[in-house]
Coordinates of N, CA and C in Angstrom, one line a residue:
X48 N 174.3 87.0 249.8 CA 174.2 87.3 248.0 C 173.3 86.1 248.0
X49 N 172.2 86.1 247.4 CA 171.4 85.1 246.7 C 171.6 83.7 246.4
X50 N 170.4 82.5 246.3 CA 171.3 81.4 245.5 C 171.8 81.8 244.0
X51 N 170.9 82.7 242.9 CA 171.5 82.8 242.0 C 171.9 83.0 241.4
X52 N 172.2 83.9 242.8 CA 174.1 84.6 242.5 C 175.0 84.3 242.6
X53 N 174.9 82.9 243.4 CA 176.0 82.0 243.8 C 176.3 80.8 243.4
X54 N 176.2 80.7 242.0 CA 176.5 79.6 241.4 C 175.8 78.6 240.3
X55 N 174.2 79.1 241.2 CA 173.5 78.7 239.6 C 173.0 78.8 238.8
X56 N 173.1 78.2 238.0 CA 172.4 78.2 236.4 C 171.5 79.3 236.3
X57 N 171.2 80.4 235.7 CA 170.4 81.1 235.2 C 169.5 80.1 234.7
X58 N 167.9 81.3 234.7 CA 166.9 80.4 233.9 C 166.7 81.6 232.8
X59 N 167.1 81.5 231.6 CA 166.6 82.2 230.6 C 165.4 82.2 229.9
X60 N 164.7 83.3 229.4 CA 163.5 83.4 229.5 C 163.6 83.9 227.6
X61 N 163.6 82.7 226.4 CA 163.0 83.8 225.6 C 162.3 84.5 225.2
X62 N 162.9 85.7 223.8 CA 162.1 86.5 223.8 C 160.8 86.4 223.5
X63 N 160.5 84.9 222.9 CA 159.3 84.9 222.3 C 158.3 84.5 223.2
X64 N 158.8 83.7 224.0 CA 158.1 83.3 225.4 C 157.1 84.3 226.1
X65 N 158.6 85.6 226.1 CA 158.1 86.8 226.4 C 156.5 87.4 226.1
X66 N 156.9 87.2 224.9 CA 155.9 88.4 224.2 C 154.4 87.6 223.8
X67 N 155.0 85.8 223.9 CA 153.8 85.3 224.0 C 153.0 85.5 225.3
X68 N 154.0 85.8 226.3 CA 153.3 85.7 227.8 C 152.0 86.8 227.8
X69 N 152.5 88.0 227.3 CA 152.0 89.0 227.0 C 150.8 89.6 225.6
X70 N 150.9 88.5 225.2 CA 149.6 88.3 224.3 C 150.2 89.0 222.8
X71 N 150.9 88.5 222.6 CA 151.5 89.6 221.3 C 152.1 88.6 220.8
X72 N 151.8 88.7 219.2 CA 152.6 87.7 218.7 C 154.5 87.6 218.3
X73 N 154.8 87.1 218.0 CA 156.8 87.1 218.3 C 156.9 88.3 216.6
X74 N 157.7 89.0 217.1 CA 158.5 89.9 216.2 C 159.6 89.2 215.1
X75 N 159.4 89.3 214.2 CA 160.3 88.1 213.4 C 160.9 89.4 212.4
X76 N 162.0 89.3 211.9 CA 162.3 90.1 210.5 C 162.1 89.9 209.8
X77 N 160.4 90.7 208.4 CA 160.4 90.3 207.9 C 161.1 91.5 206.4
X78 N 161.2 91.0 205.4 CA 161.8 91.6 204.8 C 161.3 92.8 203.5
X79 N 161.8 94.0 203.3 CA 161.2 95.0 202.9 C 160.4 94.4 201.4
X80 N 159.3 94.7 201.6 CA 158.7 94.3 200.4 C 160.1 94.8 199.1
X81 N 159.6 94.7 197.7 CA 160.3 94.6 196.6 C 160.2 95.7 195.9
X82 N 160.8 96.6 195.8 CA 160.9 98.1 194.7 C 159.8 97.9 193.9
X83 N 158.6 98.3 193.7 CA 158.0 98.6 192.6 C 158.4 99.4 191.5
X84 N 158.8 99.2 190.5 CA 159.7 99.9 189.4 C 158.3 100.1 188.5
X85 N 157.8 101.5 188.3 CA 156.9 101.7 187.4 C 157.3 101.0 185.2
X86 N 155.9 100.2 185.0 CA 155.6 99.8 184.0 C 156.7 100.7 182.7
X87 N 157.4 100.1 182.2 CA 158.1 100.3 180.9 C 157.1 101.1 180.2
X88 N 156.9 102.3 179.9 CA 155.7 102.9 179.0 C 156.6 102.7 177.2
X89 N 155.8 102.2 176.8 CA 156.0 101.9 175.3 C 156.6 103.2 174.2
X90 N 157.7 103.6 174.0 CA 157.8 105.0 173.2 C 157.0 105.0 172.1
X91 N 156.4 106.1 171.7 CA 155.7 106.8 171.1 C 156.6 106.4 169.5
X92 N 155.1 106.1 168.9 CA 155.8 105.6 167.1 C 156.2 107.0 166.8
X93 N 157.3 106.7 166.1 CA 157.8 108.4 165.4 C 157.2 108.2 163.8
X94 N 156.2 109.6 163.8 CA 156.0 109.7 162.8 C 156.8 109.8 161.7
X95 N 156.4 108.8 160.5 CA 157.7 109.1 159.0 C 156.7 109.1 157.9
X96 N 157.0 110.2 157.2 CA 156.5 110.1 155.8 C 156.0 109.2 155.2
X97 N 154.7 108.7 154.5 CA 154.4 107.4 153.8 C 155.4 107.6 152.7
X98 N 155.8 106.3 152.5 CA 157.0 106.6 151.2 C 156.0 106.6 149.7
X99 N 156.3 107.2 149.1 CA 156.4 107.5 148.0 C 156.2 106.8 146.9
X100 N 155.0 106.1 145.8 CA 155.5 104.5 144.9 C 155.6 105.8 143.7
X101 N 157.0 105.5 143.0 CA 156.9 106.1 141.6 C 155.7 105.7 141.0
X102 N 155.4 106.6 140.0 CA 154.2 105.4 138.9 C 154.9 105.7 137.6
X103 N 156.2 106.0 137.3 CA 157.0 105.7 136.4 C 158.6 104.9 137.0
X104 N 158.3 103.3 136.9 CA 159.7 103.1 137.9 C 160.5 102.1 136.2
X105 N 161.4 102.0 136.7 CA 162.7 101.3 135.9 C 162.2 100.4 135.2
X106 N 161.6 99.6 136.0 CA 161.4 98.0 135.5 C 160.5 97.3 134.6
X107 N 159.5 99.1 134.6 CA 158.7 99.3 133.7 C 158.9 99.7 132.5
X108 N 160.4 100.1 132.0 CA 160.5 100.4 130.7 C 160.1 100.0 129.8
X109 N 160.8 98.9 129.9 CA 160.4 97.4 128.2 C 159.2 97.8 128.2
X110 N 158.5 97.3 129.8 CA 157.1 97.0 129.3 C 156.4 98.0 128.3
X111 N 156.5 99.7 128.9 CA 156.1 100.8 128.5 C 156.1 100.5 127.3
X112 N 157.3 100.3 126.6 CA 158.1 100.7 125.1 C 157.3 99.4 124.2
X113 N 157.4 98.2 124.9 CA 156.3 97.8 124.1 C 154.5 97.8 124.0
X114 N 154.2 98.7 124.9 CA 152.6 99.0 125.1 C 152.5 100.2 124.2
X115 N 154.0 101.5 124.0 CA 154.1 102.0 122.7 C 153.7 101.5 121.4
X116 N 154.6 100.5 121.2 CA 154.4 100.4 119.8 C 152.9 99.7 119.5
X117 N 152.7 98.6 120.4 CA 150.8 98.4 120.2 C 150.4 99.4 119.8
X118 N 150.8 100.8 120.4 CA 149.5 101.8 120.1 C 149.9 102.3 119.2
X119 N 151.3 102.1 118.2 CA 151.1 102.9 117.0 C 150.8 101.8 116.0
X120 N 151.2 100.4 116.3 CA 150.7 99.8 115.3 C 149.1 99.3 115.1
X121 N 148.4 99.5 116.2 CA 147.1 100.2 116.1 C 146.7 101.2 115.2
X122 N 147.3 101.9 115.5 CA 146.9 103.5 114.5 C 147.2 103.1 112.9
X123 N 148.9 102.3 113.0 CA 149.4 101.7 111.4 C 148.1 100.5 110.5
X124 N 147.0 100.3 111.6 CA 146.1 98.8 111.3 C 145.1 99.4 110.7
X125 N 144.8 100.2 110.9 CA 143.5 101.3 111.0 C 143.8 101.8 109.6
X126 N 144.3 102.1 109.3 CA 144.2 102.5 107.5 C 144.0 101.6 106.7
X127 N 144.5 100.8 106.1 CA 144.6 99.8 105.3 C 143.1 99.0 105.7
X128 N 142.7 98.8 107.3 CA 141.7 97.7 107.0 C 140.1 99.2 106.4
X129 N 140.2 100.1 106.8 CA 139.7 101.1 106.6 C 139.4 101.3 105.3
X130 N 140.6 101.4 104.7 CA 140.5 101.4 103.0 C 140.5 100.6 102.2
X131 N 140.2 99.4 102.8 CA 139.8 97.6 102.0 C 138.3 98.2 102.3
X132 N 137.9 98.4 103.6 CA 136.3 98.3 103.6 C 136.2 99.5 102.4
X133 N 136.1 100.6 102.3 CA 135.9 101.9 101.7 C 135.7 101.2 100.1
X134 N 137.5 100.8 99.9 CA 137.2 100.5 98.2 C 136.3 99.1 97.7
X135 N 136.4 98.7 98.6 CA 135.7 97.4 98.4 C 134.2 97.8 98.0
X136 N 133.4 98.6 98.9 CA 132.2 99.1 99.1 C 131.8 99.9 97.5
X137 N 132.9 100.6 97.4 CA 132.3 101.1 96.5 C 133.4 100.8 95.1
X138 N 133.1 99.5 94.7 CA 133.7 99.2 93.1 C 132.9 98.4 93.0
X139 N 132.2 99.4 91.9 CA 130.9 99.0 90.8 C 131.4 99.7 89.7
X140 N 131.1 98.9 88.7 CA 131.7 99.3 87.8 C 130.2 98.6 86.4
X141 N 130.0 99.9 85.6 CA 129.2 99.4 84.3 C 130.0 99.4 83.0
X142 N 129.7 98.7 82.1 CA 130.5 99.0 80.8 C 129.1 99.9 80.2
X143 N 130.1 100.9 79.2 CA 129.6 101.8 78.9 C 129.3 101.1 76.8
X144 N 129.4 99.9 76.4 CA 129.7 100.0 75.2 C 128.2 99.3 75.0
X145 N 127.6 99.0 75.7 CA 126.0 98.8 75.8 C 125.4 99.7 75.2
X146 N 124.1 99.8 74.9 CA 122.5 100.1 75.2 C 122.2 100.4 76.9
X147 N 120.8 101.2 77.3 CA 120.7 101.2 78.2 C 119.9 99.7 78.9
X148 N 119.2 99.3 77.6 CA 118.8 97.7 78.0 C 119.6 96.9 78.1
X149 N 120.7 96.7 77.9 CA 121.4 95.5 77.5 C 122.7 96.4 78.2
X150 N 123.3 96.1 79.6 CA 124.1 96.4 80.2 C 124.9 94.9 81.2
X151 N 126.2 95.1 81.2 CA 127.0 94.4 81.9 C 127.4 95.2 83.3
X152 N 127.5 94.6 84.3 CA 127.5 95.2 85.4 C 128.2 94.7 86.6
X153 N 129.6 95.0 87.2 CA 130.5 94.2 88.9 C 129.6 94.9 89.5
X154 N 129.1 94.4 90.3 CA 129.9 95.1 92.3 C 129.7 94.4 92.7
X155 N 130.1 94.2 94.3 CA 130.6 94.1 95.1 C 130.1 92.8 95.5
X156 N 128.9 93.1 95.9 CA 127.2 92.5 96.6 C 126.9 91.5 95.8
X157 N 127.7 91.5 94.2 CA 127.0 90.8 93.4 C 127.8 88.6 94.0
X158 N 128.9 89.0 95.0 CA 130.1 87.7 95.0 C 129.5 88.3 96.5
X159 N 129.3 87.0 97.1 CA 128.9 86.5 98.9 C 130.9 87.0 99.5
X160 N 131.5 86.6 98.9 CA 133.1 86.9 99.5 C 133.6 88.1 99.6
X161 N 132.9 88.9 98.6 CA 133.6 90.3 99.1 C 133.2 90.9 99.9
X162 N 131.3 90.4 100.1 CA 130.7 91.1 101.1 C 131.5 91.0 102.3
X163 N 131.6 89.6 102.4 CA 132.1 89.2 104.2 C 133.1 89.8 103.8
X164 N 134.2 90.1 102.9 CA 135.3 90.6 102.9 C 135.3 92.4 103.7
X165 N 134.0 92.6 103.1 CA 134.1 94.2 103.6 C 133.5 94.6 105.1
X166 N 132.2 93.6 105.5 CA 132.1 93.5 106.4 C 133.1 93.4 107.4
X167 N 133.9 92.8 107.2 CA 135.0 91.8 107.9 C 136.1 92.8 108.4
X168 N 136.6 93.6 107.3 CA 137.6 94.7 107.6 C 136.7 96.1 108.5
X169 N 135.7 96.1 108.2 CA 135.0 97.1 108.8 C 134.8 96.6 110.0
X170 N 135.0 95.8 110.5 CA 134.9 95.2 111.7 C 136.2 95.4 112.5
X171 N 137.1 95.2 111.8 CA 138.3 95.4 112.6 C 139.1 97.0 112.7
X172 N 138.2 97.5 111.3 CA 138.6 98.8 112.0 C 137.8 99.5 112.6
X173 N 136.7 98.9 113.1 CA 136.1 99.7 114.3 C 136.5 99.2 115.6
X174 N 136.6 98.3 115.3 CA 138.1 97.5 117.0 C 138.9 97.8 117.1
X175 N 139.8 98.3 115.9 CA 141.1 99.3 116.6 C 141.0 100.9 116.9
X176 N 140.1 101.3 116.2 CA 139.3 102.7 117.0 C 139.2 102.0 118.7
X177 N 137.7 101.1 118.9 CA 137.8 101.0 120.4 C 138.7 100.7 121.5
X178 N 139.9 99.9 120.8 CA 140.9 99.5 121.6 C 141.9 100.4 121.9
X179 N 142.4 101.7 120.8 CA 142.7 102.6 121.3 C 142.9 103.0 122.6
X180 N 142.1 103.3 123.0 CA 142.3 103.6 125.0 C 142.7 103.0 125.8
X181 N 142.3 101.3 125.0 CA 143.1 100.2 125.9 C 144.1 100.2 125.7
X182 N 145.0 100.7 125.0 CA 146.5 100.5 124.7 C 146.9 101.9 125.5
X183 N 146.3 103.1 125.1 CA 147.2 103.5 126.3 C 146.9 103.8 126.9
X184 N 146.0 103.3 127.7 CA 145.7 102.8 129.7 C 147.1 102.2 130.2
X185 N 147.5 100.9 129.1 CA 148.6 100.1 129.4 C 150.0 100.6 129.3
X186 N 150.1 102.0 127.7 CA 151.2 102.8 128.1 C 151.8 103.4 129.4
X187 N 149.9 104.0 130.0 CA 150.5 104.7 131.4 C 150.7 103.7 132.5
X188 N 150.1 102.4 132.1 CA 149.7 101.6 133.5 C 150.2 100.0 133.1
X189 N 151.5 99.8 132.8 CA 152.4 98.5 132.0 C 151.5 97.7 133.2
X190 N 151.5 97.8 134.1 CA 151.2 96.5 135.4 C 149.5 95.8 135.1
X191 N 149.1 96.7 134.0 CA 147.5 96.3 133.6 C 147.8 94.5 132.8
X192 N 147.8 93.2 133.3 CA 148.3 92.4 132.6 C 146.4 91.8 132.6
X193 N 145.8 91.7 133.5 CA 144.5 92.1 132.9 C 144.0 92.4 130.9
X194 N 144.2 93.6 131.0 CA 143.9 94.4 130.1 C 144.6 94.0 128.9
X195 N 146.0 93.8 129.4 CA 146.9 92.9 128.1 C 146.3 91.5 127.5
X196 N 145.7 90.7 128.5 CA 145.5 90.0 128.0 C 143.9 90.4 127.2
X197 N 143.3 90.7 128.0 CA 142.0 90.6 126.7 C 142.0 91.8 125.5
X198 N 143.1 92.7 125.5 CA 144.0 92.6 123.8 C 144.1 91.9 123.0
X199 N 145.1 90.7 123.8 CA 145.5 89.7 123.2 C 144.5 89.0 122.7
X200 N 143.4 88.4 123.4 CA 142.5 87.1 122.5 C 141.6 88.5 121.8
X201 N 141.1 89.4 122.1 CA 140.6 90.0 120.9 C 141.2 90.4 119.6
X202 N 142.8 90.6 120.0 CA 143.7 90.7 118.4 C 143.7 88.9 117.7
X203 N 143.7 88.2 118.4 CA 144.2 86.8 117.8 C 142.8 86.8 116.7
X204 N 141.6 86.9 117.6 CA 140.1 87.0 117.0 C 139.9 87.7 115.4
X205 N 140.5 88.9 116.0 CA 140.5 90.0 114.6 C 141.7 89.1 113.4
X206 N 142.9 88.2 113.8 CA 143.4 88.1 113.4 C 143.1 86.9 112.0
X207 N 142.1 86.0 112.9 CA 141.5 85.2 112.3 C 140.5 85.5 111.6
X208 N 139.4 86.3 111.2 CA 138.1 86.7 110.8 C 139.0 87.6 109.7
X209 N 140.0 88.9 110.1 CA 140.3 89.7 108.4 C 141.9 88.5 107.8
X210 N 142.1 87.3 108.7 CA 142.9 86.3 107.2 C 142.1 85.3 106.1
X211 N 140.8 85.0 107.3 CA 139.9 84.1 106.6 C 138.9 85.2 105.1
X212 N 138.9 86.3 105.7 CA 138.0 87.2 104.5 C 138.9 87.6 103.4
X213 N 140.3 88.1 103.5 CA 140.8 88.2 102.6 C 141.5 87.3 101.7
X214 N 141.5 86.0 102.7 CA 142.3 84.8 101.2 C 140.6 84.5 100.7
X215 N 139.9 84.6 101.5 CA 138.4 84.5 100.1 C 138.4 85.7 99.2
X216 N 138.4 87.1 99.6 CA 138.7 87.8 98.3 C 139.7 88.0 97.9
X217 N 140.9 86.9 97.9 CA 141.9 87.2 97.0 C 141.4 86.1 95.7
X218 N 140.8 84.9 96.5 CA 140.2 83.8 95.5 C 139.4 84.2 94.8
X219 N 138.7 85.3 94.5 CA 137.7 85.9 93.5 C 138.3 86.9 93.1
X220 N 139.4 87.6 93.5 CA 139.8 88.6 92.7 C 141.0 88.2 91.5
X221 N 141.4 86.5 92.3 CA 142.1 85.8 91.3 C 141.6 85.3 90.2
X222 N 140.1 84.5 90.1 CA 139.2 84.1 89.4 C 139.1 85.3 88.1
X223 N 138.4 86.7 89.2 CA 138.5 87.5 88.1 C 139.1 87.9 87.0
X224 N 141.0 87.6 87.3 CA 142.1 88.0 86.7 C 142.4 87.2 85.5
X225 N 142.2 85.7 86.2 CA 142.6 84.7 85.1 C 141.8 83.5 84.5
X226 N 140.5 83.9 85.7 CA 139.3 83.1 85.4 C 139.5 81.8 85.3
X227 N 138.7 80.4 84.6 CA 139.1 79.6 85.0 C 138.3 78.5 83.5
X228 N 139.3 77.9 82.7 CA 139.7 77.2 81.3 C 138.4 75.9 81.4
X229 N 138.7 75.1 82.3 CA 137.8 74.2 82.5 C 136.5 74.2 82.6
X230 N 135.9 75.4 83.5 CA 135.0 75.9 84.0 C 134.1 76.9 82.9
X231 N 134.8 77.1 82.1 CA 134.3 78.5 81.1 C 134.0 79.3 81.8
X232 N 135.1 80.0 82.9 CA 135.2 81.4 83.4 C 135.9 82.3 82.9
X233 N 135.6 82.9 82.2 CA 136.5 84.0 81.1 C 136.7 84.8 82.4
X234 N 138.0 85.4 82.2 CA 138.3 86.5 83.1 C 137.6 87.7 82.9
X235 N 137.1 88.6 83.9 CA 136.0 89.6 83.3 C 136.5 91.0 83.9
X236 N 138.4 91.1 84.4 CA 138.8 91.9 84.5 C 139.4 92.3 83.3
X237 N 139.0 91.9 82.1 CA 139.8 92.5 80.4 C 138.4 93.7 80.3
X238 N 137.5 93.7 80.9 CA 136.1 94.7 80.7 C 136.3 95.7 81.8
X239 N 136.4 94.8 83.1 CA 135.7 95.8 84.0 C 137.4 96.2 84.9
X240 N 137.9 97.1 84.1 CA 139.8 97.3 84.6 C 139.3 97.8 86.0
X241 N 138.2 99.5 86.6 CA 138.2 99.6 87.9 C 137.6 98.9 88.6
X242 N 136.8 98.0 88.2 CA 136.3 97.0 89.3 C 137.2 96.2 90.1
X243 N 138.0 96.3 89.6 CA 139.4 94.9 89.5 C 140.6 95.6 90.2
X244 N 140.8 97.2 89.8 CA 141.5 97.8 90.1 C 141.6 97.9 91.7
X245 N 140.0 98.1 91.9 CA 139.7 98.2 93.6 C 139.6 97.0 94.6
X246 N 139.2 95.9 93.8 CA 139.2 95.2 94.4 C 140.4 94.4 94.8
X247 N 141.3 94.0 93.4 CA 142.7 94.1 94.2 C 143.9 94.8 95.2
X248 N 143.2 96.5 95.1 CA 144.3 96.8 95.9 C 143.6 96.9 97.4
X249 N 142.4 96.4 97.5 CA 141.6 96.3 99.1 C 141.9 95.3 99.1
X250 N 142.1 93.6 99.1 CA 142.7 92.9 99.4 C 144.6 93.2 99.9
X251 N 144.9 93.8 98.9 CA 146.6 94.1 98.9 C 146.9 94.6 100.7
X252 N 145.4 95.5 100.7 CA 145.6 96.7 101.8 C 145.2 95.2 103.3
X253 N 143.9 94.8 103.2 CA 144.0 93.9 103.8 C 144.9 93.0 104.5
X254 N 145.4 92.4 103.4 CA 146.7 91.4 104.2 C 147.6 92.1 104.7
X255 N 147.6 93.6 104.6 CA 148.8 94.2 105.5 C 148.1 94.8 106.4
X256 N 147.0 95.2 106.5 CA 146.3 94.8 108.1 C 146.2 93.9 108.7
X257 N 146.4 92.2 107.9 CA 146.8 91.2 108.5 C 148.0 90.9 109.5
X258 N 148.9 91.0 108.3 CA 150.6 91.3 109.2 C 149.9 91.9 110.3
X259 N 150.0 92.9 110.0 CA 150.0 93.7 111.9 C 149.6 93.8 112.8
X260 N 148.0 93.1 112.3 CA 147.6 91.9 113.4 C 148.0 90.9 114.6
X261 N 148.9 90.5 113.4 CA 149.9 89.3 113.6 C 151.3 89.5 114.4
X262 N 151.7 90.8 114.3 CA 152.5 91.8 115.0 C 152.1 92.2 116.4
X263 N 151.0 92.5 116.6 CA 150.4 92.7 117.7 C 150.1 91.5 118.2
X264 N 150.0 89.9 118.0 CA 149.3 89.4 118.9 C 151.0 88.5 119.5
X265 N 151.8 88.8 118.9 CA 153.1 88.6 119.2 C 153.6 89.7 120.1
X266 N 153.9 90.7 120.1 CA 153.7 91.9 121.0 C 152.7 91.3 122.6
X267 N 151.8 91.5 122.2 CA 150.9 90.9 123.5 C 151.3 89.7 124.0
X268 N 151.9 88.7 123.5 CA 152.2 86.9 123.9 C 153.3 87.5 124.6
X269 N 154.2 88.2 124.1 CA 155.8 88.4 125.0 C 155.2 89.3 126.2
X270 N 154.7 90.5 125.7 CA 154.2 91.3 127.2 C 153.6 90.3 128.2
X271 N 152.2 89.6 127.9 CA 152.3 89.1 128.7 C 152.9 88.0 129.6
X272 N 153.9 87.0 128.8 CA 155.2 86.3 129.3 C 155.5 86.9 130.2
X273 N 155.9 88.5 130.0 CA 156.7 88.9 130.9 C 156.3 89.3 132.2
X274 N 154.7 89.0 132.1 CA 154.2 89.4 133.6 C 154.0 88.0 134.5

């Protein structure tokens, strides 16, 4: 039996020394690489039909009703304004009790206030015709706040113009009916009946148009305030 087998401690050579002795790197336990999972593929967007916005919304019913009333009032104001302009422009009367060399004649263009009155009513009638397409657009599209504001400003201008013209014409018509004793102005309606009837009727029609314009201004202001 050899000395190593006789009880002497055996010399243990580690594994890494053996590997180093043979020129190889030590083998260590390398943990396995983590499993690579495929990247999450984003789900394809689901094709949805575009949401249709209704042309007529319930929230716009009140605004549409106001716009419809505005359209009707513009048609209603056109008649009195045009009638006042035509009646004033045709107010011409000549007394037949005098000869052809001495005649008394009453015409609207002899009174500057009546000329202004006739022009103002003609402008108001023309404006009402031009504003009808805009008013119809507001009936179809109540969301057009800018268009409402534009019509409101123009209506206020027409109210001021027509009210001033109607007031001036009313003063002349009152003077023609009553005269002025202090100034020795005799009433001429005792002789010129046709002239006074036409001018008086045109003044009444013009004030009716002014009243309708005031309603238009109120409706326009309410509609713009709601928006």
